[in-house]
């Protein structure tokens, strides 16, 4: 029974003198390897140079502010409910008088914590959020942590910096493809990762 | 021998050993770099510029690893193994002629650790002792795998030494001298032995691959079949010595290849360069600079062969053990004997005709 067209008849025929001499084959092999010696290297020197991860990459969490600089999060808890790893926890508080410039709704998250050891970067919190407050950045990883107190990220690390707002350039596959082409043409420079505050 | 002569001689010998060690040290760096380039990677590039401090970093790591000796091992032999391997590899570098002579105030200083009439015999004698490093290490480990690995390594080294010696005899018949310096000076003026002995060269370089335990003949350290070969029980700087000895061997055999087949420090147009330099800079300075150029040429050749070793390493897969033995005993030795017969006939019948015709 023939399953593919790629099958090849195996033969057990004697090697020719050229093949048995072994040295021509070695010379061919050496020619192939020396070609790679001068080939372009695929290495990227990682900590200094970072590769663009693509618009659909899910990296570090961010809590968005709106265009007036108010926190969007209203501490509804839907992200925590949606989280399969139970990494998100929060404490809600009521907005006081005079805090209208800080928080968008009457309720806000006084404490918002993500346990980075538990998080699996599935993006369900993004999808669950009705206020478009929580996102996973497409251009940054969670940095490596070595201490226990670096594991749980609070609002100081999560809430976005208004001077360096996070925008996602492409949302659909087609947009991403167009953007990649522009990037390859040198029209758009790579996203510069922001330092962790 | 007066005191100045003694001191210069000692200095030359120290310089030769130091140079060999430095080259072997940087061969480890070059190996990783070449491996990287051939596999489209960068190789080490963190320690120092272009990774140039990598050998020092590796040495530091090896020194600080736990120095472990198995309880049932023969302690002294266990330590002696790597030392022997290192010692024999290093000793062979003593007779290699790196260049012609330096002239300082009328004194002639030969750029060769020991000027010996039997240089090539000495090299073979010392290199043959390298088997002891492997055997002693494998035996002293008191481990079946190590012993099996050591026996394999020893039988490989010995069988390839036969073919190596036989392929060399053709060179000795042509030059009718055992002195390496003499063999080099006979190849003066582009008259390199490679043009007369292509078959001998192929046999010789194949055997030196096997002698250095390099791929495709690195059966002694065949991890898949023998856990780790003769150095299964070794760690830290003792293992480092074994690996380092391999690199010294590599340099020595590259140097020997360039001396025997590629004219050592000779290069085409040498006489013209020499006469230009001596007429422009005076006899002594010109002579010394010409010597330096010759030495650079020698190192260029030797380093090319070190590169060749690495190039082959990342090209050809390892032999199976029976294939290795077949190649050694059934192919290379008959070929070497054939080469001797041809060369003998040529030296006996052809050479007088050609010399008569040339005169």
Short mmCIF file of N, CA and C in Angstrom, two decimals, chain B residues 171-303:
data_model
loop_
_atom_site.label_atom_id
_atom_site.label_comp_id
_atom_site.label_asym_id
_atom_site.label_seq_id
_atom_site.Cartn_x
_atom_site.Cartn_y
_atom_site.Cartn_z
N UNK B 171 59.27 9.96 3.74
CA UNK B 171 59.91 11.28 3.90
C UNK B 171 61.38 11.10 4.27
N UNK B 172 61.63 10.19 5.21
CA UNK B 172 63.00 10.01 5.66
C UNK B 172 63.87 9.49 4.52
N UNK B 173 63.31 8.63 3.66
CA UNK B 173 64.07 8.13 2.52
C UNK B 173 64.43 9.27 1.58
N UNK B 174 63.49 10.21 1.41
CA UNK B 174 63.76 11.32 0.50
C UNK B 174 64.80 12.27 1.06
N UNK B 175 64.69 12.56 2.36
CA UNK B 175 65.58 13.57 2.92
C UNK B 175 66.85 12.94 3.49
N UNK B 176 66.85 11.62 3.68
CA UNK B 176 67.95 10.87 4.30
C UNK B 176 68.51 11.60 5.53
N UNK B 177 67.58 12.07 6.37
CA UNK B 177 68.00 12.67 7.64
C UNK B 177 66.87 12.51 8.63
N UNK B 178 67.22 12.44 9.94
CA UNK B 178 66.20 12.34 10.98
C UNK B 178 66.01 13.68 11.69
N UNK B 179 66.85 14.66 11.33
CA UNK B 179 66.77 15.94 12.02
C UNK B 179 65.68 16.81 11.41
N UNK B 180 64.81 17.34 12.26
CA UNK B 180 63.72 18.16 11.74
C UNK B 180 64.23 19.42 11.06
N UNK B 181 65.28 20.02 11.64
CA UNK B 181 65.86 21.22 11.04
C UNK B 181 66.37 20.94 9.63
N UNK B 182 67.02 19.79 9.47
CA UNK B 182 67.55 19.39 8.17
C UNK B 182 66.41 19.16 7.17
N UNK B 183 65.35 18.49 7.64
CA UNK B 183 64.21 18.22 6.74
C UNK B 183 63.59 19.53 6.28
N UNK B 184 63.53 20.53 7.18
CA UNK B 184 62.96 21.82 6.80
C UNK B 184 63.86 22.50 5.78
N UNK B 185 65.18 22.52 6.04
CA UNK B 185 66.04 23.29 5.14
C UNK B 185 66.12 22.63 3.77
N UNK B 186 65.87 21.33 3.69
CA UNK B 186 65.85 20.68 2.38
C UNK B 186 64.63 21.08 1.55
N UNK B 187 63.58 21.60 2.24
CA UNK B 187 62.39 22.00 1.49
C UNK B 187 62.46 23.46 1.07
N UNK B 188 63.66 23.99 1.04
CA UNK B 188 63.88 25.38 0.71
C UNK B 188 63.39 25.70 -0.70
N UNK B 189 62.81 26.87 -0.87
CA UNK B 189 62.45 27.32 -2.22
C UNK B 189 61.22 26.65 -2.79
N UNK B 190 60.18 26.48 -2.01
CA UNK B 190 58.93 25.93 -2.53
C UNK B 190 59.02 24.46 -2.91
N UNK B 191 60.08 23.82 -2.45
CA UNK B 191 60.33 22.42 -2.80
C UNK B 191 59.70 21.52 -1.75
N UNK B 192 58.41 21.76 -1.44
CA UNK B 192 57.80 21.12 -0.29
C UNK B 192 57.52 19.64 -0.55
N UNK B 193 57.58 18.88 0.54
CA UNK B 193 57.38 17.44 0.43
C UNK B 193 55.98 17.05 0.02
N UNK B 194 55.01 17.92 0.26
CA UNK B 194 53.62 17.59 -0.09
C UNK B 194 53.49 17.29 -1.58
N UNK B 195 54.34 17.94 -2.41
CA UNK B 195 54.25 17.72 -3.86
C UNK B 195 54.78 16.35 -4.25
N UNK B 196 55.68 15.81 -3.43
CA UNK B 196 56.23 14.49 -3.75
C UNK B 196 55.49 13.37 -3.02
N UNK B 197 54.84 13.73 -1.90
CA UNK B 197 54.26 12.69 -1.04
C UNK B 197 52.79 12.95 -0.75
N UNK B 198 51.94 13.13 -1.76
CA UNK B 198 50.53 13.40 -1.43
C UNK B 198 49.86 12.25 -0.69
N UNK B 199 50.16 11.02 -1.14
CA UNK B 199 49.55 9.86 -0.48
C UNK B 199 50.04 9.75 0.96
N UNK B 200 51.37 9.92 1.11
CA UNK B 200 51.95 9.86 2.46
C UNK B 200 51.33 10.91 3.36
N UNK B 201 51.08 12.08 2.79
CA UNK B 201 50.49 13.16 3.59
C UNK B 201 49.10 12.79 4.07
N UNK B 202 48.30 12.21 3.16
CA UNK B 202 46.93 11.84 3.56
C UNK B 202 46.96 10.81 4.67
N UNK B 203 47.86 9.82 4.51
CA UNK B 203 47.96 8.79 5.56
C UNK B 203 48.42 9.43 6.86
N UNK B 204 49.42 10.31 6.76
CA UNK B 204 49.99 10.91 7.96
C UNK B 204 48.94 11.74 8.70
N UNK B 205 48.19 12.53 7.96
CA UNK B 205 47.24 13.42 8.65
C UNK B 205 46.09 12.62 9.23
N UNK B 206 45.69 11.54 8.53
CA UNK B 206 44.65 10.68 9.09
C UNK B 206 45.13 10.08 10.41
N UNK B 207 46.39 9.59 10.40
CA UNK B 207 46.91 8.97 11.61
C UNK B 207 47.09 10.00 12.71
N UNK B 208 47.44 11.24 12.35
CA UNK B 208 47.60 12.19 13.45
C UNK B 208 46.25 12.57 14.05
N UNK B 209 45.19 12.52 13.25
CA UNK B 209 43.86 12.68 13.84
C UNK B 209 43.62 11.60 14.88
N UNK B 210 43.97 10.36 14.51
CA UNK B 210 43.74 9.26 15.44
C UNK B 210 44.65 9.37 16.65
N UNK B 211 45.89 9.83 16.44
CA UNK B 211 46.82 9.96 17.55
C UNK B 211 46.36 11.01 18.55
N UNK B 212 45.76 12.08 18.06
CA UNK B 212 45.28 13.15 18.95
C UNK B 212 43.92 12.83 19.52
N UNK B 213 43.37 11.67 19.17
CA UNK B 213 42.03 11.28 19.61
C UNK B 213 40.99 12.32 19.22
N UNK B 214 41.13 12.82 18.01
CA UNK B 214 40.18 13.82 17.54
C UNK B 214 39.14 13.15 16.66
N UNK B 215 37.99 13.81 16.54
CA UNK B 215 36.97 13.34 15.61
C UNK B 215 37.59 13.25 14.22
N UNK B 216 37.33 12.25 13.40
CA UNK B 216 36.39 11.14 13.60
C UNK B 216 36.96 9.96 14.38
N UNK B 217 38.11 10.11 14.99
CA UNK B 217 38.69 8.98 15.71
C UNK B 217 38.66 9.18 17.21
N UNK B 218 37.62 9.84 17.74
CA UNK B 218 37.63 10.10 19.17
C UNK B 218 36.96 8.98 19.96
N UNK B 219 37.29 7.75 19.59
CA UNK B 219 36.71 6.60 20.28
C UNK B 219 37.06 6.54 21.76
N UNK B 220 38.24 7.00 22.19
CA UNK B 220 38.56 6.91 23.62
C UNK B 220 37.53 7.58 24.51
N UNK B 221 36.89 8.62 24.02
CA UNK B 221 35.93 9.28 24.89
C UNK B 221 34.51 9.12 24.37
N UNK B 222 34.20 7.91 24.00
CA UNK B 222 32.92 7.62 23.37
C UNK B 222 31.84 7.54 24.44
N UNK B 223 31.13 8.64 24.67
CA UNK B 223 30.19 8.69 25.78
C UNK B 223 29.09 7.66 25.64
N UNK B 224 28.60 7.49 24.39
CA UNK B 224 27.41 6.67 24.23
C UNK B 224 27.64 5.22 24.58
N UNK B 225 28.84 4.71 24.27
CA UNK B 225 29.05 3.29 24.51
C UNK B 225 29.75 3.01 25.83
N UNK B 226 30.57 3.96 26.29
CA UNK B 226 31.45 3.66 27.41
C UNK B 226 31.30 4.62 28.56
N UNK B 227 30.12 5.23 28.70
CA UNK B 227 29.88 6.20 29.76
C UNK B 227 30.76 7.43 29.57
N UNK B 228 32.06 7.29 29.58
CA UNK B 228 32.91 8.45 29.34
C UNK B 228 34.29 8.08 28.90
N UNK B 229 34.51 6.79 28.60
CA UNK B 229 35.85 6.40 28.19
C UNK B 229 36.81 6.40 29.37
N UNK B 230 38.09 6.57 29.08
CA UNK B 230 39.10 6.39 30.13
C UNK B 230 39.02 7.44 31.22
N UNK B 231 38.37 8.59 30.95
CA UNK B 231 38.33 9.61 31.99
C UNK B 231 36.96 9.72 32.67
N UNK B 232 36.26 8.58 32.73
CA UNK B 232 34.95 8.60 33.38
C UNK B 232 35.02 9.15 34.81
N UNK B 233 36.05 8.72 35.56
CA UNK B 233 36.13 9.07 36.98
C UNK B 233 36.80 10.40 37.22
N UNK B 234 37.23 11.07 36.15
CA UNK B 234 38.00 12.29 36.36
C UNK B 234 37.10 13.51 36.35
N UNK B 235 37.51 14.49 37.16
CA UNK B 235 36.79 15.75 37.19
C UNK B 235 37.78 16.85 37.48
N UNK B 236 37.29 18.06 37.58
CA UNK B 236 38.08 19.25 37.91
C UNK B 236 39.32 19.38 37.03
N UNK B 237 40.43 19.83 37.61
CA UNK B 237 41.60 20.15 36.80
C UNK B 237 42.27 18.90 36.24
N UNK B 238 42.01 17.73 36.85
CA UNK B 238 42.63 16.50 36.33
C UNK B 238 42.03 16.17 34.96
N UNK B 239 40.71 16.31 34.86
CA UNK B 239 40.09 16.16 33.54
C UNK B 239 40.59 17.25 32.60
N UNK B 240 40.73 18.45 33.19
CA UNK B 240 41.23 19.57 32.41
C UNK B 240 42.59 19.26 31.81
N UNK B 241 43.44 18.58 32.56
CA UNK B 241 44.76 18.20 32.05
C UNK B 241 44.63 17.27 30.85
N UNK B 242 43.75 16.29 30.95
CA UNK B 242 43.56 15.36 29.83
C UNK B 242 43.12 16.12 28.58
N UNK B 243 42.15 17.01 28.77
CA UNK B 243 41.63 17.73 27.61
C UNK B 243 42.69 18.68 27.07
N UNK B 244 43.44 19.29 28.01
CA UNK B 244 44.48 20.23 27.60
C UNK B 244 45.58 19.50 26.83
N UNK B 245 45.90 18.28 27.30
CA UNK B 245 46.92 17.49 26.62
C UNK B 245 46.51 17.22 25.18
N UNK B 246 45.19 17.03 24.98
CA UNK B 246 44.70 16.80 23.62
C UNK B 246 45.01 18.01 22.74
N UNK B 247 44.84 19.20 23.31
CA UNK B 247 45.08 20.40 22.51
C UNK B 247 46.56 20.62 22.26
N UNK B 248 47.40 20.28 23.26
CA UNK B 248 48.84 20.39 23.03
C UNK B 248 49.25 19.43 21.92
N UNK B 249 48.73 18.19 22.01
CA UNK B 249 49.00 17.19 20.97
C UNK B 249 48.61 17.71 19.61
N UNK B 250 47.48 18.40 19.59
CA UNK B 250 46.98 18.92 18.32
C UNK B 250 47.95 19.94 17.75
N UNK B 251 48.43 20.83 18.60
CA UNK B 251 49.39 21.83 18.13
C UNK B 251 50.67 21.16 17.68
N UNK B 252 51.17 20.19 18.48
CA UNK B 252 52.43 19.54 18.12
C UNK B 252 52.29 18.84 16.78
N UNK B 253 51.16 18.13 16.60
CA UNK B 253 51.06 17.40 15.33
C UNK B 253 50.85 18.36 14.18
N UNK B 254 50.16 19.48 14.40
CA UNK B 254 50.04 20.48 13.33
C UNK B 254 51.41 21.01 12.96
N UNK B 255 52.22 21.28 13.98
CA UNK B 255 53.56 21.79 13.72
C UNK B 255 54.39 20.77 12.96
N UNK B 256 54.26 19.48 13.37
CA UNK B 256 55.03 18.42 12.69
C UNK B 256 54.58 18.30 11.24
N UNK B 257 53.27 18.38 11.02
CA UNK B 257 52.78 18.30 9.64
C UNK B 257 53.35 19.44 8.81
N UNK B 258 53.35 20.64 9.38
CA UNK B 258 53.85 21.77 8.58
C UNK B 258 55.35 21.66 8.38
N UNK B 259 56.06 21.06 9.33
CA UNK B 259 57.51 20.88 9.15
C UNK B 259 57.80 19.81 8.11
N UNK B 260 57.08 18.69 8.21
CA UNK B 260 57.42 17.55 7.34
C UNK B 260 56.93 17.75 5.92
N UNK B 261 55.75 18.33 5.76
CA UNK B 261 55.14 18.34 4.43
C UNK B 261 55.01 19.73 3.81
N UNK B 262 55.00 20.76 4.64
CA UNK B 262 54.75 22.09 4.09
C UNK B 262 55.90 23.06 4.30
N UNK B 263 57.10 22.50 4.48
CA UNK B 263 58.29 23.34 4.47
C UNK B 263 58.53 24.19 5.68
N UNK B 264 57.84 23.96 6.79
CA UNK B 264 58.11 24.68 8.03
C UNK B 264 58.12 26.18 7.82
N UNK B 265 59.26 26.82 8.09
CA UNK B 265 59.32 28.28 7.96
C UNK B 265 59.71 28.73 6.55
N UNK B 266 59.75 27.82 5.59
CA UNK B 266 60.03 28.22 4.21
C UNK B 266 58.78 28.74 3.54
N UNK B 267 58.97 29.71 2.67
CA UNK B 267 57.85 30.18 1.85
C UNK B 267 58.41 30.63 0.51
N UNK B 268 57.59 30.64 -0.54
CA UNK B 268 58.10 31.02 -1.86
C UNK B 268 58.59 32.48 -1.85
N UNK B 269 59.67 32.76 -2.51
CA UNK B 269 60.20 34.12 -2.55
C UNK B 269 61.00 34.47 -1.32
N UNK B 270 61.40 33.44 -0.57
CA UNK B 270 62.11 33.67 0.69
C UNK B 270 63.46 34.33 0.46
N UNK B 271 64.20 33.84 -0.55
CA UNK B 271 65.55 34.37 -0.80
C UNK B 271 65.51 35.83 -1.19
N UNK B 272 64.52 36.19 -2.01
CA UNK B 272 64.39 37.56 -2.47
C UNK B 272 64.13 38.49 -1.27
N UNK B 273 63.17 38.07 -0.40
CA UNK B 273 62.86 38.86 0.80
C UNK B 273 64.12 39.02 1.65
N UNK B 274 64.86 37.90 1.79
CA UNK B 274 66.06 37.91 2.64
C UNK B 274 67.08 38.90 2.10
N UNK B 275 67.33 38.86 0.77
CA UNK B 275 68.36 39.74 0.21
C UNK B 275 67.92 41.20 0.31
N UNK B 276 66.61 41.46 0.09
CA UNK B 276 66.11 42.82 0.21
C UNK B 276 66.30 43.35 1.63
N UNK B 277 65.93 42.52 2.61
CA UNK B 277 66.01 42.96 4.00
C UNK B 277 67.44 43.20 4.43
N UNK B 278 68.33 42.27 4.06
CA UNK B 278 69.73 42.42 4.50
C UNK B 278 70.37 43.63 3.83
N UNK B 279 70.05 43.90 2.56
CA UNK B 279 70.66 45.06 1.91
C UNK B 279 70.07 46.36 2.46
N UNK B 280 68.81 46.33 2.89
CA UNK B 280 68.18 47.56 3.36
C UNK B 280 68.51 47.86 4.82
N UNK B 281 68.59 46.81 5.65
CA UNK B 281 68.68 47.04 7.10
C UNK B 281 70.01 46.59 7.70
N UNK B 282 70.93 46.13 6.87
CA UNK B 282 72.17 45.61 7.44
C UNK B 282 72.05 44.12 7.68
N UNK B 283 73.15 43.43 7.73
CA UNK B 283 73.16 41.97 7.76
C UNK B 283 72.40 41.43 8.97
N UNK B 284 72.72 41.98 10.17
CA UNK B 284 72.18 41.36 11.37
C UNK B 284 70.67 41.61 11.53
N UNK B 285 70.27 42.90 11.46
CA UNK B 285 68.85 43.24 11.62
C UNK B 285 68.01 42.59 10.53
N UNK B 286 68.51 42.68 9.29
CA UNK B 286 67.78 42.10 8.18
C UNK B 286 67.58 40.62 8.36
N UNK B 287 68.64 39.95 8.80
CA UNK B 287 68.56 38.51 9.04
C UNK B 287 67.52 38.20 10.10
N UNK B 288 67.54 38.99 11.19
CA UNK B 288 66.60 38.72 12.28
C UNK B 288 65.16 38.94 11.85
N UNK B 289 64.94 40.02 11.05
CA UNK B 289 63.56 40.29 10.62
C UNK B 289 63.09 39.21 9.66
N UNK B 290 64.00 38.75 8.77
CA UNK B 290 63.66 37.65 7.86
C UNK B 290 63.29 36.41 8.67
N UNK B 291 64.05 36.17 9.75
CA UNK B 291 63.73 35.03 10.62
C UNK B 291 62.34 35.16 11.23
N UNK B 292 62.04 36.38 11.68
CA UNK B 292 60.71 36.60 12.28
C UNK B 292 59.60 36.33 11.28
N UNK B 293 59.82 36.78 10.02
CA UNK B 293 58.80 36.54 8.99
C UNK B 293 58.62 35.04 8.79
N UNK B 294 59.77 34.33 8.74
CA UNK B 294 59.72 32.88 8.57
C UNK B 294 58.96 32.22 9.71
N UNK B 295 59.21 32.70 10.95
CA UNK B 295 58.52 32.13 12.11
C UNK B 295 57.02 32.38 12.01
N UNK B 296 56.68 33.59 11.56
CA UNK B 296 55.25 33.90 11.40
C UNK B 296 54.62 32.97 10.37
N UNK B 297 55.36 32.69 9.29
CA UNK B 297 54.85 31.79 8.26
C UNK B 297 54.64 30.39 8.85
N UNK B 298 55.62 29.97 9.65
CA UNK B 298 55.51 28.65 10.28
C UNK B 298 54.25 28.58 11.14
N UNK B 299 54.04 29.64 11.98
CA UNK B 299 52.86 29.61 12.85
C UNK B 299 51.58 29.69 12.04
N UNK B 300 51.63 30.44 10.93
CA UNK B 300 50.46 30.48 10.06
C UNK B 300 50.08 29.08 9.60
N UNK B 301 51.09 28.32 9.16
CA UNK B 301 50.81 26.96 8.69
C UNK B 301 50.29 26.09 9.82
N UNK B 302 50.98 26.15 10.98
CA UNK B 302 50.59 25.29 12.10
C UNK B 302 49.17 25.64 12.55
N UNK B 303 48.87 26.94 12.63
CA UNK B 303 47.54 27.33 13.10
C UNK B 303 46.48 26.95 12.08
#
